[in-house]
Each structure stands twice: as structure tokens, then as C-alpha cells.
């Protein structure tokens, strides 16, 4: 039942994109922004892992981790729009896939300040990458709205998946984290 509600929410959330199908709107920027996190394995895995990890937490961490990621990623995107580049950005993104996968694998419950600090650093890297890949002629704000929406949906999907599973399925969630960590190692090696 929870999965069905999550899918309905996803469909409802994406419905406004249909309104941008006629001339006069920057549907390309919005759709490109939505596509970026969904089509890059590194972004997809990291953002799902944030949702998985948040669902393994208690208290404020459950909402603070995804909210911090989205806000920090948006800040990184704005910095990327301005042309800021950092060395080893792609390495940082791959490392975030590895680290977030490991955090899910061990169901880590870190002090909130440490968890939020790590989440902020990971999200800034992802946001910079999004911002630097702004398509030509696209509105930065439509593009940002797209990647923020897609990221929130990925976080919510990971969260909903964990929360809808019975407690006995916790090893499967940890296995998904291990698979993500393995993909992070592969991304770092490549």
C-alpha cells in the first residue's frame, strides 16, 4: 500500500511538467534537470542511498538528512551555474556513492552534526556537477527545479522503500547499500 501511495505521489509530482509542453515555457531546462539525477548512475545511487540511510535513522535525522542534501545540492548547483569548479569533483561524487552505500550497509547512526556535515559535502559535489552541466539556452532556475525535484523523489523513494518493508527485510536494505558501495568502488576505479 505504501509503495502505491509513493507511486501516486510521484505521478502527481511530475504532472506539472505536462504544463510546460507548449511554447513559452522552458520545458527543456526543467526536463533536463529532472533527467540529470535519474540518468547518471553515480547521482542515482547516491540519492537513493540518502533516502535509504534516512529511513534507517531515528528522530530528526529522518528528515534532516534528505532536506540537507537537497538544500546543499541546490547551493552547489548555483555555484556551478556561476562557473565554480573544484578539483577531483567526480572523484568526490564517486566517493559519496561508496560512503553512502557503506553507511546504509552498516545502518550507521552517527551524531547528527557529523551526518549532516558529510551529507552537505556530498551534496555540494553533486550540485556543482549539476550546475556545471547546465544545458545551453536552458533557464538555470527551471533546470534547478528539475534536479531538485528529481533528487527529492529519489530520496523519498529510498525512504518509502525501507519504511514499507517489514523489519525482517532489513538485511536486504543493507545488501542494497553494499551493492551501492561496490558501485562506488567501481566508479572510483574507473
GROMACS .gro file of C-alpha atoms in nm:
model
  190
    1UNK     CA    1   0.000   0.000   0.000
    2UNK     CA    2   0.284   0.243   0.086
    3UNK     CA    3   0.456   0.176  -0.247
    4UNK     CA    4   0.132   0.252  -0.430
    5UNK     CA    5   0.099   0.582  -0.243
    6UNK     CA    6   0.459   0.669  -0.327
    7UNK     CA    7   0.397   0.598  -0.696
    8UNK     CA    8   0.082   0.810  -0.693
    9UNK     CA    9   0.273   1.092  -0.526
   10UNK     CA   10   0.547   1.063  -0.787
   11UNK     CA   11   0.296   1.079  -1.073
   12UNK     CA   12   0.122   1.376  -0.914
   13UNK     CA   13   0.455   1.549  -0.858
   14UNK     CA   14   0.561   1.507  -1.220
   15UNK     CA   15   0.225   1.617  -1.363
   16UNK     CA   16   0.319   1.990  -1.371
   17UNK     CA   17   0.584   1.907  -1.631
   18UNK     CA   18   0.299   1.844  -1.877
   19UNK     CA   19   0.201   2.210  -1.848
   20UNK     CA   20   0.541   2.308  -1.986
   21UNK     CA   21   0.485   2.120  -2.311
   22UNK     CA   22   0.360   2.421  -2.504
   23UNK     CA   23   0.572   2.713  -2.627
   24UNK     CA   24   0.662   2.993  -2.392
   25UNK     CA   25   0.795   2.774  -2.114
   26UNK     CA   26   1.141   2.636  -2.058
   27UNK     CA   27   1.037   2.272  -2.054
   28UNK     CA   28   1.379   2.170  -2.184
   29UNK     CA   29   1.553   2.312  -1.878
   30UNK     CA   30   1.308   2.152  -1.640
   31UNK     CA   31   1.316   1.814  -1.812
   32UNK     CA   32   1.694   1.821  -1.846
   33UNK     CA   33   1.715   1.897  -1.475
   34UNK     CA   34   1.488   1.604  -1.392
   35UNK     CA   35   1.684   1.372  -1.621
   36UNK     CA   36   2.029   1.452  -1.485
   37UNK     CA   37   1.998   1.275  -1.147
   38UNK     CA   38   1.795   0.992  -1.298
   39UNK     CA   39   2.031   0.906  -1.583
   40UNK     CA   40   2.368   0.925  -1.409
   41UNK     CA   41   2.443   0.608  -1.211
   42UNK     CA   42   2.654   0.798  -0.960
   43UNK     CA   43   2.381   1.052  -0.887
   44UNK     CA   44   2.103   0.794  -0.887
   45UNK     CA   45   2.277   0.563  -0.639
   46UNK     CA   46   2.386   0.841  -0.403
   47UNK     CA   47   2.042   0.999  -0.390
   48UNK     CA   48   1.863   0.671  -0.334
   49UNK     CA   49   2.116   0.588  -0.062
   50UNK     CA   50   2.037   0.913   0.119
   51UNK     CA   51   1.673   0.805   0.134
   52UNK     CA   52   1.765   0.455   0.249
   53UNK     CA   53   2.000   0.590   0.514
   54UNK     CA   54   1.746   0.846   0.637
   55UNK     CA   55   1.489   0.570   0.682
   56UNK     CA   56   1.735   0.377   0.900
   57UNK     CA   57   1.762   0.676   1.136
   58UNK     CA   58   1.558   0.794   1.430
   59UNK     CA   59   1.422   1.133   1.520
   60UNK     CA   60   1.520   1.449   1.334
   61UNK     CA   61   1.780   1.271   1.120
   62UNK     CA   62   1.499   1.110   0.920
   63UNK     CA   63   1.400   1.440   0.762
   64UNK     CA   64   1.720   1.639   0.820
   65UNK     CA   65   1.945   1.420   0.602
   66UNK     CA   66   1.737   1.447   0.283
   67UNK     CA   67   1.649   1.812   0.345
   68UNK     CA   68   2.015   1.899   0.400
   69UNK     CA   69   2.115   1.711   0.086
   70UNK     CA   70   1.858   1.893  -0.129
   71UNK     CA   71   1.943   2.238   0.011
   72UNK     CA   72   2.319   2.185  -0.016
   73UNK     CA   73   2.287   2.041  -0.365
   74UNK     CA   74   2.090   2.347  -0.474
   75UNK     CA   75   2.363   2.570  -0.331
   76UNK     CA   76   2.622   2.366  -0.520
   77UNK     CA   77   2.414   2.399  -0.835
   78UNK     CA   78   2.405   2.776  -0.803
   79UNK     CA   79   2.783   2.778  -0.755
   80UNK     CA   80   2.813   2.558  -1.064
   81UNK     CA   81   2.596   2.798  -1.262
   82UNK     CA   82   2.848   3.067  -1.166
   83UNK     CA   83   3.128   2.851  -1.308
   84UNK     CA   84   3.292   2.740  -0.983
   85UNK     CA   85   3.494   2.425  -1.035
   86UNK     CA   86   3.674   2.217  -0.776
   87UNK     CA   87   3.948   1.964  -0.836
   88UNK     CA   88   3.852   1.598  -0.815
   89UNK     CA   89   3.479   1.675  -0.822
   90UNK     CA   90   3.396   1.349  -1.000
   91UNK     CA   91   3.614   1.160  -0.753
   92UNK     CA   92   3.418   1.321  -0.470
   93UNK     CA   93   3.092   1.215  -0.628
   94UNK     CA   94   3.213   0.856  -0.669
   95UNK     CA   95   3.339   0.863  -0.310
   96UNK     CA   96   2.995   0.977  -0.196
   97UNK     CA   97   2.840   0.671  -0.363
   98UNK     CA   98   3.087   0.449  -0.178
   99UNK     CA   99   3.046   0.626   0.158
  100UNK     CA  100   2.668   0.647   0.147
  101UNK     CA  101   2.650   0.282   0.042
  102UNK     CA  102   2.868   0.186   0.339
  103UNK     CA  103   2.657   0.396   0.576
  104UNK     CA  104   2.345   0.209   0.459
  105UNK     CA  105   2.526  -0.126   0.477
  106UNK     CA  106   2.612  -0.082   0.844
  107UNK     CA  107   2.293   0.121   0.921
  108UNK     CA  108   2.519   0.386   1.074
  109UNK     CA  109   2.365   0.620   1.329
  110UNK     CA  110   2.622   0.894   1.354
  111UNK     CA  111   2.594   1.208   1.563
  112UNK     CA  112   2.357   1.436   1.374
  113UNK     CA  113   2.615   1.710   1.322
  114UNK     CA  114   2.862   1.465   1.166
  115UNK     CA  115   2.593   1.305   0.948
  116UNK     CA  116   2.472   1.645   0.828
  117UNK     CA  117   2.828   1.764   0.762
  118UNK     CA  118   2.903   1.460   0.547
  119UNK     CA  119   2.570   1.494   0.368
  120UNK     CA  120   2.642   1.860   0.296
  121UNK     CA  121   2.982   1.785   0.142
  122UNK     CA  122   2.843   1.506  -0.073
  123UNK     CA  123   2.551   1.719  -0.189
  124UNK     CA  124   2.771   2.017  -0.275
  125UNK     CA  125   2.974   1.794  -0.508
  126UNK     CA  126   2.662   1.662  -0.677
  127UNK     CA  127   2.515   2.011  -0.704
  128UNK     CA  128   2.831   2.154  -0.859
  129UNK     CA  129   2.821   1.880  -1.121
  130UNK     CA  130   2.457   1.957  -1.195
  131UNK     CA  131   2.526   2.329  -1.219
  132UNK     CA  132   2.827   2.290  -1.445
  133UNK     CA  133   2.624   2.073  -1.683
  134UNK     CA  134   2.352   2.334  -1.737
  135UNK     CA  135   2.233   2.285  -2.095
  136UNK     CA  136   2.290   2.577  -2.328
  137UNK     CA  137   1.983   2.801  -2.366
  138UNK     CA  138   1.813   2.645  -2.063
  139UNK     CA  139   1.693   2.858  -1.775
  140UNK     CA  140   1.912   2.784  -1.474
  141UNK     CA  141   1.610   2.805  -1.244
  142UNK     CA  142   1.397   2.563  -1.447
  143UNK     CA  143   1.692   2.328  -1.463
  144UNK     CA  144   1.747   2.363  -1.086
  145UNK     CA  145   1.379   2.299  -1.020
  146UNK     CA  146   1.411   1.979  -1.223
  147UNK     CA  147   1.717   1.841  -1.048
  148UNK     CA  148   1.583   1.938  -0.705
  149UNK     CA  149   1.251   1.766  -0.778
  150UNK     CA  150   1.420   1.450  -0.909
  151UNK     CA  151   1.651   1.440  -0.609
  152UNK     CA  152   1.363   1.477  -0.364
  153UNK     CA  153   1.177   1.199  -0.543
  154UNK     CA  154   1.480   0.970  -0.525
  155UNK     CA  155   1.523   1.041  -0.154
  156UNK     CA  156   1.153   0.979  -0.094
  157UNK     CA  157   1.164   0.658  -0.297
  158UNK     CA  158   1.453   0.517  -0.094
  159UNK     CA  159   1.286   0.625   0.228
  160UNK     CA  160   0.947   0.482   0.133
  161UNK     CA  161   1.102   0.155   0.024
  162UNK     CA  162   1.268   0.099   0.360
  163UNK     CA  163   0.967   0.214   0.563
  164UNK     CA  164   0.727  -0.008   0.367
  165UNK     CA  165   0.933  -0.324   0.409
  166UNK     CA  166   0.887  -0.549   0.710
  167UNK     CA  167   1.165  -0.539   0.972
  168UNK     CA  168   1.278  -0.882   0.856
  169UNK     CA  169   1.382  -0.725   0.523
  170UNK     CA  170   1.649  -0.505   0.688
  171UNK     CA  171   1.927  -0.732   0.555
  172UNK     CA  172   1.803  -0.663   0.200
  173UNK     CA  173   1.837  -0.289   0.258
  174UNK     CA  174   2.189  -0.343   0.387
  175UNK     CA  175   2.263  -0.558   0.084
  176UNK     CA  176   2.144  -0.272  -0.140
  177UNK     CA  177   2.384  -0.045   0.048
  178UNK     CA  178   2.667  -0.291  -0.011
  179UNK     CA  179   2.583  -0.303  -0.382
  180UNK     CA  180   2.590   0.076  -0.394
  181UNK     CA  181   2.924   0.080  -0.212
  182UNK     CA  182   3.056  -0.172  -0.464
  183UNK     CA  183   2.941   0.056  -0.747
  184UNK     CA  184   3.124   0.341  -0.572
  185UNK     CA  185   3.445   0.137  -0.573
  186UNK     CA  186   3.392   0.065  -0.943
  187UNK     CA  187   3.331   0.434  -1.015
  188UNK     CA  188   3.645   0.532  -0.825
  189UNK     CA  189   3.850   0.274  -1.015
  190UNK     CA  190   3.716   0.396  -1.350
   0.00000   0.00000   0.00000
